[in-house]
Each structure stands twice: as C-alpha cells, then as structure tokens.
Amino acid sequence: MYKSIETMLVEIPTIRPHKMAVATMQTQTLVLVKISTDDGFVGWGEATTIGGLGYGEESPESVKTNIDTYFAPLLKTLAGLNFAQTMRALKKNINGNRFAKCAIQTALLDIQAQRLGLPLSEILGGRLRDSVPVLWVLASGNTEKDIAEAQKMIEIKRHNVFKLKIGSRPVEEDVEHVLAIKKALGKDVSIRVDVNRAWSELEAIKGIQLLQDGGVDLIEQPCGIENLDAMRRLTRRFDIAIMADESLMGPNSAYQIARNNGASVFAVKVAQSGGLIEGCEVGKIAKLANIDLYGGTMLEGPVGTIASAHVFSTFESLAYGTELFGPLLLTEEILKTPLQYQNFELVLPTTAGLGIELDEDKLDRLRRQ
Ligand code: MUC
Ligand code: MG
C-alpha cells in the first residue's frame, strides 16, 4: 500500500536573523515527509523544529533518522489498516517522537482527505472559518528596526498584531524595548511578548507587572517548562493573559495544566501536540476548561503551516488568533502556488487534502545532500 516514505532536510535562509531567548535563527531546516501509495496518492507532512536541539527534544536530524529507521519500515508492515488503526500501531510501537508522529500523521491525513475529495479540515471535524488571523513576530533584536518592520506590515495589510521575542536581556531592558514599540505603534495595536521560559518566578513578577501596566496584552511562557506551579501562581496573580507554550506537550499536559489553572491561554502547536488530531484534542480540553486558544507555530514552512491552519480552522473560538507566518520568514518559496496571505489573514485552500502543491525541483536544489 505504501510505495515509499521519503524524508528530507530542506535548508532555507531567513529574511533576517530571528533572535529568541533560546536561539538565533539565520536558516530554518525544514523536515519534510513524502508518502506515496501504490494507487497513486502522495501525502506530505512536516516536522520542523527551532534551533537544532535549542528549543525541543527532537532535532531535524533525529526526526529524519527516526522516521527512516523506525517509522518507515513499520508503516510498510501496516498495509490494510485504516488511518486510526495505523496511528494506534505507530503509537504502540514508538515512544515519544511527537514531531515525527505529527509529520507522518499529516501525510496520512493528506492522503485520506484526498481519497475522500475533501479539504483536510473537513475530516478533522469541519472548518468553521475560511481564513485565520496571523500576527507577526518582531525579533530583529533592535527596537528601531522592529518598529519600522511593524509599521511596514501594517501598511501592506499583512499583520496588525505583534509578538515580541524577549528574555535574552535583563528584565528592565526587555521591558524598555517592548514599551518603546508599544508606544510607537499606538494603543490600538495588540502587543504580546514571548519570554521563551527565560525568567525566574521573581523576574516574571517584576516583568509582567511592568508590561501589564504598559498595556501589553499577553505573556507567553515566562517560566521553565517544568515550573507549572510558577505558571499557576502568575496566572492567578495577574489580570494579563498568561499563555502556555513549551510546557504544553499534547493532550496529557493540556489536561494537567488545565486542572491546575496553570495558564489562561494555550498556544496549540501541532508538532508539540504530536499530531493534528492531538492538536484538536488540546483545543477541546481548552474549550472545556475555559482556556482561550492561540494557534502556534514551530516556524514551519508551508506544509506544517497549512496543516496547522486546517486544525485551527476547526476551533470554535480562536481568541488570540495565530502566528502562522513561518513561510513569510523564509527567503525561498517551495510551493508551486504560495500560501495566500491577505488582509491580515491566511486563507485556507478549498481543494482536497492539505490543498498545496510542492515544487519538487526547488526541493531538490534546497535539500541537504
Ligand atoms: C515560540 O516559542 O513561540 C513561534 C514564533 C516565533 O517567532 O518563534 C516560535 C516559537
Ligand atoms: Mg513561544
């Protein structure tokens, strides 16, 4: 049934250095998976991460090796099983590896949706919106450059909400940087910050108070992944939205965080969740726990980005929009028809499956040999 399961590492420079507390990115390494079936279907998936092993526990190289060595041979033995049975067998035989599982699941769902002649979101429960709002992340490391970049994005109607990457400088300096940008852009432009777990609880108390007073709208992952108690105390202490990102690793941790009132917003990431279905499950847990939703990214290229958009289009409420701008940070286009960004939103395709067509000649040129 599966003719081939191919993986590739595709290196694409970014349009500018992207500075985060965990890493500075100048190139993104996309991990793409292509599954071809005997009866002529081709499905694509993506398992991209950030900064090698700087962000998560899976690196591009480990994802590729594990898919080639373990997932692909196992998948070839599972011919005849339906999608759900296939995913169950993969989960039973392979521990962890959420990013790799997400890529394989995405490709299988792409194939399944094409077989049914439906956009992928329709087999995830159904699309509730045809486009999703997309913010832009300011991470040049320079306040003036960030202000100019934001003003240009507003002018060309690409983004009107901004997330700032902080956490690598002392708290006071970061606060000064954020509030200068907030002041320059005006009170109607929503500004959020992502600390990428850089603060201790005491630093967080100081920083969040100043940012809340300065009119910032949301604080993302201020403290460490394991420090759920600090996240709970900060969520209770402040009126400003506190969002869980790195500490949210799929439905089980979503349930734990929700039970402990450890966040007021969830950044749902399909790869962090371990798949598109699991991303939907995280969304459902949030809904039941009255936690607001935000559509996150691992700075994926167009495959992971549109897969995520299919998931987020099924959420009843997407109170904080999304950050599905990954492809716009890259200098090369790998789709035959680029994703459509217009009026501050990413438009969902209406064709079957993921609804994209890869430019395979381009991939051959960009992939690591
Ligand atoms: C993160 O932590 O949110 C998402 C956008 C961005 O610039 O970095 C990522 C990771
Ligand atoms: Mg984050």
Tab-separated table of C-alpha atoms and ligand atoms in Angstrom:
chain	number	residue	atom	x	y	z
A	1	MET	CA	0.000	0.000	0.000
A	2	TYR	CA	2.816	2.444	0.876
A	3	LYS	CA	5.190	2.600	-2.088
A	4	SER	CA	7.668	4.956	-0.448
A	5	ILE	CA	8.186	7.046	2.690
A	6	GLU	CA	10.770	9.681	1.946
A	7	THR	CA	12.259	12.268	4.331
A	8	MET	CA	14.306	15.355	3.509
A	9	LEU	CA	16.024	18.203	5.321
A	10	VAL	CA	15.470	21.430	3.429
A	11	GLU	CA	17.666	24.395	4.338
A	12	ILE	CA	16.248	27.875	3.751
A	13	PRO	CA	17.838	31.156	4.939
A	14	THR	CA	15.555	33.526	6.867
A	15	ILE	CA	14.845	37.079	5.645
A	16	ARG	CA	16.728	38.416	8.713
A	17	PRO	CA	18.192	36.910	11.877
A	18	HIS	CA	15.336	35.797	14.156
A	19	LYS	CA	16.509	36.345	17.739
A	20	MET	CA	14.900	34.367	20.557
A	21	ALA	CA	15.966	33.640	24.136
A	22	VAL	CA	16.617	30.026	23.089
A	23	ALA	CA	18.433	30.553	19.765
A	24	THR	CA	19.095	32.987	16.924
A	25	MET	CA	17.910	31.592	13.623
A	26	GLN	CA	19.521	32.589	10.316
A	27	THR	CA	18.434	29.470	8.440
A	28	GLN	CA	15.469	27.214	9.014
A	29	THR	CA	15.843	23.468	8.458
A	30	LEU	CA	12.514	22.081	7.338
A	31	VAL	CA	11.933	18.364	7.870
A	32	LEU	CA	9.563	17.159	5.162
A	33	VAL	CA	7.985	13.741	4.756
A	34	LYS	CA	6.529	12.492	1.485
A	35	ILE	CA	4.425	9.326	1.500
A	36	SER	CA	3.419	7.748	-1.829
A	37	THR	CA	0.854	4.968	-2.121
A	38	ASP	CA	0.658	2.139	-4.664
A	39	ASP	CA	-2.581	3.579	-6.050
A	40	GLY	CA	-1.066	6.965	-6.878
A	41	PHE	CA	-1.711	9.233	-3.872
A	42	VAL	CA	1.023	11.444	-2.434
A	43	GLY	CA	0.787	12.950	1.070
A	44	TRP	CA	3.111	15.497	2.688
A	45	GLY	CA	3.945	16.159	6.326
A	46	GLU	CA	6.390	18.393	8.201
A	47	ALA	CA	8.297	18.002	11.485
A	48	THR	CA	10.264	21.210	11.707
A	49	THR	CA	11.725	22.478	14.973
A	50	ILE	CA	13.715	25.551	16.020
A	51	GLY	CA	17.446	25.939	16.622
A	52	GLY	CA	18.501	22.287	16.368
A	53	LEU	CA	18.067	20.964	19.893
A	54	GLY	CA	17.830	24.533	21.275
A	55	TYR	CA	14.036	24.545	21.501
A	56	GLY	CA	12.715	20.996	21.782
A	57	GLU	CA	13.912	17.466	22.356
A	58	GLU	CA	13.841	16.418	18.722
A	59	SER	CA	16.329	17.817	16.202
A	60	PRO	CA	15.834	17.839	12.413
A	61	GLU	CA	18.465	15.109	12.154
A	62	SER	CA	16.922	12.914	14.876
A	63	VAL	CA	13.462	13.249	13.333
A	64	LYS	CA	14.790	12.198	9.935
A	65	THR	CA	16.803	9.292	11.351
A	66	ASN	CA	13.923	8.025	13.458
A	67	ILE	CA	11.446	8.180	10.601
A	68	ASP	CA	13.839	6.451	8.206
A	69	THR	CA	14.917	3.805	10.715
A	70	TYR	CA	11.751	3.075	12.681
A	71	PHE	CA	8.587	4.719	11.339
A	72	ALA	CA	9.000	3.924	7.628
A	73	PRO	CA	9.741	0.177	7.946
A	74	LEU	CA	6.919	-0.201	10.498
A	75	LEU	CA	4.461	1.718	8.325
A	76	LYS	CA	5.206	-0.609	5.412
A	77	THR	CA	4.068	-3.574	7.542
A	78	LEU	CA	0.734	-1.874	8.339
A	79	ALA	CA	-0.815	-2.046	4.854
A	80	GLY	CA	-4.511	-2.827	5.094
A	81	LEU	CA	-5.117	-0.974	8.363
A	82	ASN	CA	-7.261	2.149	8.304
A	83	PHE	CA	-5.917	5.546	9.420
A	84	ALA	CA	-6.915	5.183	13.095
A	85	GLN	CA	-5.538	1.643	13.346
A	86	THR	CA	-2.302	2.765	11.687
A	87	MET	CA	-1.822	5.626	14.165
A	88	ARG	CA	-2.610	3.300	17.069
A	89	ALA	CA	0.038	0.814	15.869
A	90	LEU	CA	2.634	3.600	15.467
A	91	LYS	CA	1.916	4.910	18.975
A	92	LYS	CA	2.050	1.421	20.470
A	93	ASN	CA	5.442	0.658	18.927
A	94	ILE	CA	7.131	4.050	19.117
A	95	ASN	CA	7.549	6.142	22.259
A	96	GLY	CA	7.754	9.930	22.274
A	97	ASN	CA	8.820	11.467	18.946
A	98	ARG	CA	5.857	13.840	18.785
A	99	PHE	CA	7.268	15.851	15.887
A	100	ALA	CA	7.950	12.768	13.771
A	101	LYS	CA	4.496	11.377	14.636
A	102	CYS	CA	2.908	14.662	13.609
A	103	ALA	CA	4.668	14.629	10.222
A	104	ILE	CA	3.638	11.036	9.480
A	105	GLN	CA	0.079	11.684	10.649
A	106	THR	CA	-0.159	14.818	8.500
A	107	ALA	CA	0.944	12.935	5.379
A	108	LEU	CA	-1.522	10.093	6.095
A	109	LEU	CA	-4.368	12.569	6.656
A	110	ASP	CA	-3.411	14.427	3.478
A	111	ILE	CA	-3.784	11.129	1.590
A	112	GLN	CA	-7.010	10.213	3.390
A	113	ALA	CA	-8.609	13.589	2.665
A	114	GLN	CA	-7.554	13.401	-0.997
A	115	ARG	CA	-9.139	9.950	-1.247
A	116	LEU	CA	-12.365	11.409	0.116
A	117	GLY	CA	-12.070	14.512	-2.085
A	118	LEU	CA	-12.279	16.860	0.925
A	119	PRO	CA	-10.087	19.615	2.407
A	120	LEU	CA	-8.197	18.197	5.387
A	121	SER	CA	-10.080	20.370	7.882
A	122	GLU	CA	-13.322	18.647	6.863
A	123	ILE	CA	-12.066	15.297	8.124
A	124	LEU	CA	-10.891	16.910	11.382
A	125	GLY	CA	-14.487	17.705	12.276
A	126	GLY	CA	-15.148	20.534	9.868
A	127	ARG	CA	-13.979	24.018	9.044
A	128	LEU	CA	-15.608	26.884	10.959
A	129	ARG	CA	-13.657	29.663	9.202
A	130	ASP	CA	-12.068	30.025	5.761
A	131	SER	CA	-9.096	32.075	6.954
A	132	VAL	CA	-7.229	32.634	10.212
A	133	PRO	CA	-5.731	35.888	11.577
A	134	VAL	CA	-1.921	35.878	11.551
A	135	LEU	CA	0.324	38.066	13.707
A	136	TRP	CA	3.989	38.872	13.012
A	137	VAL	CA	6.901	38.252	15.354
A	138	LEU	CA	9.359	41.115	15.848
A	139	ALA	CA	12.729	39.556	16.666
A	140	SER	CA	15.435	41.551	14.894
A	141	GLY	CA	16.968	42.342	18.280
A	142	ASN	CA	16.816	46.089	17.594
A	143	THR	CA	13.994	48.379	18.779
A	144	GLU	CA	14.097	50.839	15.852
A	145	LYS	CA	14.280	48.051	13.250
A	146	ASP	CA	11.336	46.287	14.931
A	147	ILE	CA	9.231	49.468	14.872
A	148	ALA	CA	9.969	50.053	11.177
A	149	GLU	CA	9.196	46.391	10.387
A	150	ALA	CA	5.869	46.562	12.247
A	151	GLN	CA	4.858	49.821	10.556
A	152	LYS	CA	5.546	48.292	7.144
A	153	MET	CA	3.464	45.194	7.982
A	154	ILE	CA	0.509	47.372	8.999
A	155	GLU	CA	0.865	49.496	5.867
A	156	ILE	CA	0.825	46.500	3.480
A	157	LYS	CA	-2.095	44.957	5.443
A	158	ARG	CA	-0.153	41.785	6.250
A	159	HIS	CA	-0.147	41.923	10.080
A	160	ASN	CA	-1.597	44.261	12.686
A	161	VAL	CA	-0.828	42.287	15.854
A	162	PHE	CA	2.748	41.706	17.020
A	163	LYS	CA	4.560	39.299	19.293
A	164	LEU	CA	7.961	40.327	20.624
A	165	LYS	CA	10.673	37.863	21.499
A	166	ILE	CA	12.267	38.754	24.816
A	167	GLY	CA	14.142	37.019	27.630
A	168	SER	CA	17.746	37.306	26.499
A	169	ARG	CA	18.394	40.713	28.130
A	170	PRO	CA	17.910	41.887	31.719
A	171	VAL	CA	14.200	42.329	32.572
A	172	GLU	CA	14.346	46.161	32.684
A	173	GLU	CA	15.994	46.346	29.246
A	174	ASP	CA	13.467	43.971	27.729
A	175	VAL	CA	10.585	45.962	29.244
A	176	GLU	CA	12.024	49.209	27.877
A	177	HIS	CA	12.303	47.645	24.400
A	178	VAL	CA	8.700	46.360	24.480
A	179	LEU	CA	7.172	49.565	25.804
A	180	ALA	CA	9.045	51.686	23.213
A	181	ILE	CA	7.482	49.547	20.474
A	182	LYS	CA	4.054	49.687	22.122
A	183	LYS	CA	4.278	53.482	22.339
A	184	ALA	CA	5.405	53.857	18.716
A	185	LEU	CA	2.612	51.634	17.340
A	186	GLY	CA	-0.173	53.103	19.467
A	187	LYS	CA	-2.781	51.801	21.852
A	188	ASP	CA	-4.906	50.037	19.214
A	189	VAL	CA	-2.135	47.658	18.120
A	190	SER	CA	-2.042	44.489	20.232
A	191	ILE	CA	1.428	43.665	21.537
A	192	ARG	CA	2.279	40.332	23.125
A	193	VAL	CA	5.609	39.008	24.405
A	194	ASP	CA	7.202	35.578	24.375
A	195	VAL	CA	9.783	35.067	27.113
A	196	ASN	CA	10.610	31.518	25.966
A	197	ARG	CA	10.926	30.369	29.611
A	198	ALA	CA	13.844	32.716	30.399
A	199	TRP	CA	12.544	34.214	33.666
A	200	SER	CA	12.649	33.012	37.248
A	201	GLU	CA	9.384	33.487	39.101
A	202	LEU	CA	10.643	36.686	40.753
A	203	GLU	CA	11.837	38.109	37.431
A	204	ALA	CA	8.450	37.212	35.982
A	205	ILE	CA	6.587	39.042	38.757
A	206	LYS	CA	8.637	42.156	38.087
A	207	GLY	CA	8.495	41.956	34.291
A	208	ILE	CA	4.818	41.041	33.980
A	209	GLN	CA	3.728	43.862	36.302
A	210	LEU	CA	5.577	46.445	34.199
A	211	LEU	CA	4.340	45.017	30.900
A	212	GLN	CA	0.756	44.792	32.157
A	213	ASP	CA	0.909	48.423	33.312
A	214	GLY	CA	2.336	49.376	29.894
A	215	GLY	CA	-0.651	47.930	28.014
A	216	VAL	CA	0.826	44.655	26.727
A	217	ASP	CA	-1.882	42.020	26.082
A	218	LEU	CA	-0.275	38.653	26.727
A	219	ILE	CA	2.772	36.990	28.262
A	220	GLU	CA	3.894	33.714	26.689
A	221	GLN	CA	5.792	31.012	28.614
A	222	PRO	CA	7.519	33.285	31.166
A	223	CYS	CA	8.995	30.414	33.222
A	224	GLY	CA	10.519	26.976	32.688
A	225	ILE	CA	8.731	24.021	31.130
A	226	GLU	CA	8.593	22.054	34.374
A	227	ASN	CA	7.687	25.048	36.535
A	228	LEU	CA	3.930	24.582	36.363
A	229	ASP	CA	3.491	25.885	39.917
A	230	ALA	CA	5.033	29.248	38.995
A	231	MET	CA	2.810	29.440	35.897
A	232	ARG	CA	-0.224	28.762	38.084
A	233	ARG	CA	0.744	31.438	40.611
A	234	LEU	CA	1.408	34.016	37.849
A	235	THR	CA	-1.901	33.215	36.131
A	236	ARG	CA	-3.725	33.785	39.396
A	237	ARG	CA	-1.759	36.894	40.359
A	238	PHE	CA	-2.121	38.937	37.153
A	239	ASP	CA	-5.057	40.116	35.040
A	240	ILE	CA	-2.993	39.927	31.844
A	241	ALA	CA	-3.287	36.688	29.819
A	242	ILE	CA	-0.573	34.137	30.600
A	243	MET	CA	-0.012	31.614	27.814
A	244	ALA	CA	1.500	28.143	27.991
A	245	ASP	CA	3.686	27.242	25.012
A	246	GLU	CA	6.705	24.981	25.594
A	247	SER	CA	5.093	23.415	28.666
A	248	LEU	CA	2.133	22.313	26.543
A	249	MET	CA	3.170	18.985	25.062
A	250	GLY	CA	-0.042	17.433	23.875
A	251	PRO	CA	-3.380	16.370	25.354
A	252	ASN	CA	-1.951	14.940	28.594
A	253	SER	CA	-0.063	18.067	29.575
A	254	ALA	CA	-3.005	20.203	28.390
A	255	TYR	CA	-5.171	18.311	30.858
A	256	GLN	CA	-2.621	18.733	33.676
A	257	ILE	CA	-2.217	22.467	33.050
A	258	ALA	CA	-5.985	22.942	32.799
A	259	ARG	CA	-6.592	21.043	36.055
A	260	ASN	CA	-4.031	23.198	37.832
A	261	ASN	CA	-5.229	26.522	36.352
A	262	GLY	CA	-1.695	26.873	35.015
A	263	ALA	CA	-2.490	29.200	32.086
A	264	SER	CA	-5.256	31.409	30.736
A	265	VAL	CA	-4.342	30.741	27.080
A	266	PHE	CA	-2.955	27.679	25.245
A	267	ALA	CA	-0.576	28.037	22.278
A	268	VAL	CA	-1.587	24.971	20.287
A	269	LYS	CA	1.206	23.622	18.117
A	270	VAL	CA	0.506	20.546	16.057
A	271	ALA	CA	4.057	19.162	16.286
A	272	GLN	CA	4.300	19.803	20.036
A	273	SER	CA	0.917	18.105	20.388
A	274	GLY	CA	2.112	15.018	18.494
A	275	GLY	CA	-0.288	15.359	15.569
A	276	LEU	CA	-3.211	17.207	14.037
A	277	ILE	CA	-5.796	15.080	15.844
A	278	GLU	CA	-3.949	15.658	19.141
A	279	GLY	CA	-3.861	19.402	18.370
A	280	CYS	CA	-7.665	19.242	18.072
A	281	GLU	CA	-7.785	17.383	21.393
A	282	VAL	CA	-5.748	20.117	23.078
A	283	GLY	CA	-8.251	22.609	21.642
A	284	LYS	CA	-11.140	20.615	23.090
A	285	ILE	CA	-9.540	20.431	26.556
A	286	ALA	CA	-9.014	24.205	26.469
A	287	LYS	CA	-12.621	24.746	25.493
A	288	LEU	CA	-13.908	22.594	28.345
A	289	ALA	CA	-11.607	24.364	30.837
A	290	ASN	CA	-12.484	27.887	29.614
A	291	ILE	CA	-8.924	28.451	28.437
A	292	ASP	CA	-8.526	30.728	25.398
A	293	LEU	CA	-6.821	29.496	22.248
A	294	TYR	CA	-3.955	30.710	20.094
A	295	GLY	CA	-2.620	28.941	17.018
A	296	GLY	CA	1.119	28.486	17.449
A	297	THR	CA	3.965	27.644	15.072
A	298	MET	CA	7.341	25.926	15.226
A	299	LEU	CA	8.305	28.277	12.386
A	300	GLU	CA	7.377	25.586	9.921
A	301	GLY	CA	7.422	26.037	6.177
A	302	PRO	CA	4.218	25.904	4.135
A	303	VAL	CA	3.400	22.212	4.750
A	304	GLY	CA	3.295	22.427	8.559
A	305	THR	CA	1.795	25.902	8.358
A	306	ILE	CA	-1.181	24.903	6.251
A	307	ALA	CA	-1.651	21.676	8.240
A	308	SER	CA	-1.857	23.843	11.380
A	309	ALA	CA	-4.313	26.200	9.666
A	310	HIS	CA	-6.593	23.241	8.878
A	311	VAL	CA	-6.586	22.373	12.595
A	312	PHE	CA	-7.144	25.951	13.825
A	313	SER	CA	-9.968	26.463	11.325
A	314	THR	CA	-11.970	23.864	13.284
A	315	PHE	CA	-11.681	25.684	16.649
A	316	GLU	CA	-14.919	27.282	17.756
A	317	SER	CA	-13.040	30.188	19.250
A	318	LEU	CA	-9.548	31.382	18.392
A	319	ALA	CA	-9.462	34.346	20.762
A	320	TYR	CA	-5.805	35.259	20.232
A	321	GLY	CA	-5.567	34.411	16.504
A	322	THR	CA	-2.495	32.626	15.154
A	323	GLU	CA	1.176	33.116	14.370
A	324	LEU	CA	1.190	31.074	11.153
A	325	PHE	CA	3.717	33.327	9.426
A	326	GLY	CA	6.555	30.751	9.114
A	327	PRO	CA	6.746	30.733	5.287
A	328	LEU	CA	6.966	34.549	5.269
A	329	LEU	CA	10.169	34.405	7.328
A	330	LEU	CA	11.876	32.309	4.623
A	331	THR	CA	13.694	33.548	1.538
A	332	GLU	CA	12.617	30.678	-0.753
A	333	GLU	CA	9.173	29.540	-1.898
A	334	ILE	CA	8.779	25.748	-2.071
A	335	LEU	CA	5.141	25.627	-3.237
A	336	LYS	CA	4.043	25.918	-6.861
A	337	THR	CA	1.385	28.371	-5.663
A	338	PRO	CA	2.358	30.241	-2.472
A	339	LEU	CA	0.034	30.274	0.544
A	340	GLN	CA	-2.362	33.186	0.352
A	341	TYR	CA	-1.892	35.902	2.993
A	342	GLN	CA	-4.307	38.801	2.663
A	343	ASN	CA	-5.995	41.357	4.896
A	344	PHE	CA	-4.041	40.211	7.972
A	345	GLU	CA	-5.181	36.576	7.478
A	346	LEU	CA	-4.020	33.278	5.972
A	347	VAL	CA	-6.607	31.849	3.585
A	348	LEU	CA	-7.372	28.111	3.747
A	349	PRO	CA	-7.296	26.200	0.452
A	350	THR	CA	-10.548	24.685	-0.790
A	351	THR	CA	-9.009	21.775	-2.719
A	352	ALA	CA	-8.711	18.222	-1.340
A	353	GLY	CA	-6.153	17.227	1.311
A	354	LEU	CA	-3.731	19.878	2.541
A	355	GLY	CA	-4.544	21.749	-0.681
A	356	ILE	CA	-0.952	22.580	-1.664
A	357	GLU	CA	1.454	21.516	-4.408
A	358	LEU	CA	5.167	21.247	-3.652
A	359	ASP	CA	7.778	22.482	-6.158
A	360	GLU	CA	9.910	19.346	-6.160
A	361	ASP	CA	12.624	20.770	-8.440
A	362	LYS	CA	13.118	23.525	-5.882
A	363	LEU	CA	13.201	20.983	-3.060
A	364	ASP	CA	15.884	19.013	-4.893
A	365	ARG	CA	18.011	22.128	-5.050
A	366	LEU	CA	17.482	23.119	-1.394
A	367	ARG	CA	17.589	19.738	0.342
A	368	ARG	CA	20.640	18.689	2.307
A	369	GLN	CA	22.561	16.073	0.300
B	1	MUC	C1	7.727	30.121	20.083
B	1	MUC	O1	8.242	29.917	21.151
B	1	MUC	O2	6.626	30.625	20.098
B	1	MUC	C2	6.922	30.909	17.232
B	1	MUC	C3	7.045	32.108	16.644
B	1	MUC	C4	8.377	32.506	16.751
B	1	MUC	O3	8.883	33.532	16.353
B	1	MUC	O4	9.051	31.574	17.434
B	1	MUC	C5	8.218	30.466	17.616
B	1	MUC	C6	8.438	29.704	18.831
B	2	MG	MG	6.530	30.588	22.283
